[in-house]
Amino acid sequence: MGMVPLDNLAVGMVLAADVRDRTGRMLLGAGAPLTDKHLTIFRTWGVAEADIEGVDDGDAAPALPAEVDPAALAAAEEALRPLFRHANLEHPAMREILRLGALRKAIHGIP
């Protein structure tokens, strides 16, 4: 199963695992198909991603803007990893911060 960022979730996708808010409160159970109302609730409660049935982790990666070279993005992420050495990159928020930082670094050519 694959973790899909909130912006890539679509109505009709089926959850592979329970969705919980930041405090651990269950918002929607595994096996439930997503509706517009669910997506609104996820945004309200700060859910960053959800585990979706039939999606591999590699498939769940957000699409890159056309101007970003995947090799430059990978190099930017590797350059930023030392700054995140004490961060828990298993946490969705920290993973997203690293991804956004690498994307910005790759797009703008920041050294």
mmCIF file of C-alpha atoms in Angstrom, residues 44-87:
data_model
loop_
_atom_site.group_PDB
_atom_site.id
_atom_site.type_symbol
_atom_site.label_atom_id
_atom_site.label_comp_id
_atom_site.label_asym_id
_atom_site.label_seq_id
_atom_site.Cartn_x
_atom_site.Cartn_y
_atom_site.Cartn_z
ATOM 1 C CA THR A 44 -9.453 20.628 8.661
ATOM 2 C CA TRP A 45 -7.682 18.215 11.028
ATOM 3 C CA GLY A 46 -4.225 18.559 9.435
ATOM 4 C CA VAL A 47 -3.939 15.141 7.803
ATOM 5 C CA ALA A 48 -0.974 15.260 5.402
ATOM 6 C CA GLU A 49 -1.367 11.869 3.699
ATOM 7 C CA ALA A 50 -3.347 8.649 3.672
ATOM 8 C CA ASP A 51 -2.555 5.003 2.971
ATOM 9 C CA ILE A 52 -4.498 4.034 -0.160
ATOM 10 C CA GLU A 53 -5.255 0.529 -1.445
ATOM 11 C CA GLY A 54 -3.659 -0.463 -4.745
ATOM 12 C CA VAL A 55 -0.995 2.246 -4.669
ATOM 13 C CA ASP A 56 2.685 1.424 -4.248
ATOM 14 C CA ASP A 57 4.882 3.892 -2.363
ATOM 15 C CA GLY A 58 6.752 4.662 -5.607
ATOM 16 C CA ASP A 59 3.477 5.447 -7.400
ATOM 17 C CA ALA A 60 2.330 7.806 -4.658
ATOM 18 C CA ALA A 61 5.065 10.400 -5.143
ATOM 19 C CA PRO A 62 3.678 13.794 -6.190
ATOM 20 C CA ALA A 63 4.248 14.750 -9.803
ATOM 21 C CA LEU A 64 7.262 16.985 -10.404
ATOM 22 C CA PRO A 65 6.915 20.326 -12.172
ATOM 23 C CA ALA A 66 8.101 20.069 -15.784
ATOM 24 C CA GLU A 67 11.120 22.336 -15.166
ATOM 25 C CA VAL A 68 12.627 20.059 -12.486
ATOM 26 C CA ASP A 69 15.258 17.526 -13.484
ATOM 27 C CA PRO A 70 14.809 14.354 -11.363
ATOM 28 C CA ALA A 71 18.593 14.012 -11.016
ATOM 29 C CA ALA A 72 18.851 17.597 -9.729
ATOM 30 C CA LEU A 73 16.029 16.918 -7.281
ATOM 31 C CA ALA A 74 17.768 13.778 -5.975
ATOM 32 C CA ALA A 75 21.039 15.694 -5.602
ATOM 33 C CA ALA A 76 19.265 18.531 -3.777
ATOM 34 C CA GLU A 77 17.632 16.075 -1.374
ATOM 35 C CA GLU A 78 20.974 14.408 -0.632
ATOM 36 C CA ALA A 79 22.534 17.826 -0.006
ATOM 37 C CA LEU A 80 19.763 18.673 2.481
ATOM 38 C CA ARG A 81 19.752 15.327 4.334
ATOM 39 C CA PRO A 82 22.577 16.347 6.742
ATOM 40 C CA LEU A 83 20.393 19.238 7.910
ATOM 41 C CA PHE A 84 17.687 16.696 8.789
ATOM 42 C CA ARG A 85 19.987 14.197 10.549
ATOM 43 C CA HIS A 86 18.221 14.689 13.892
ATOM 44 C CA ALA A 87 14.723 14.782 12.390
#
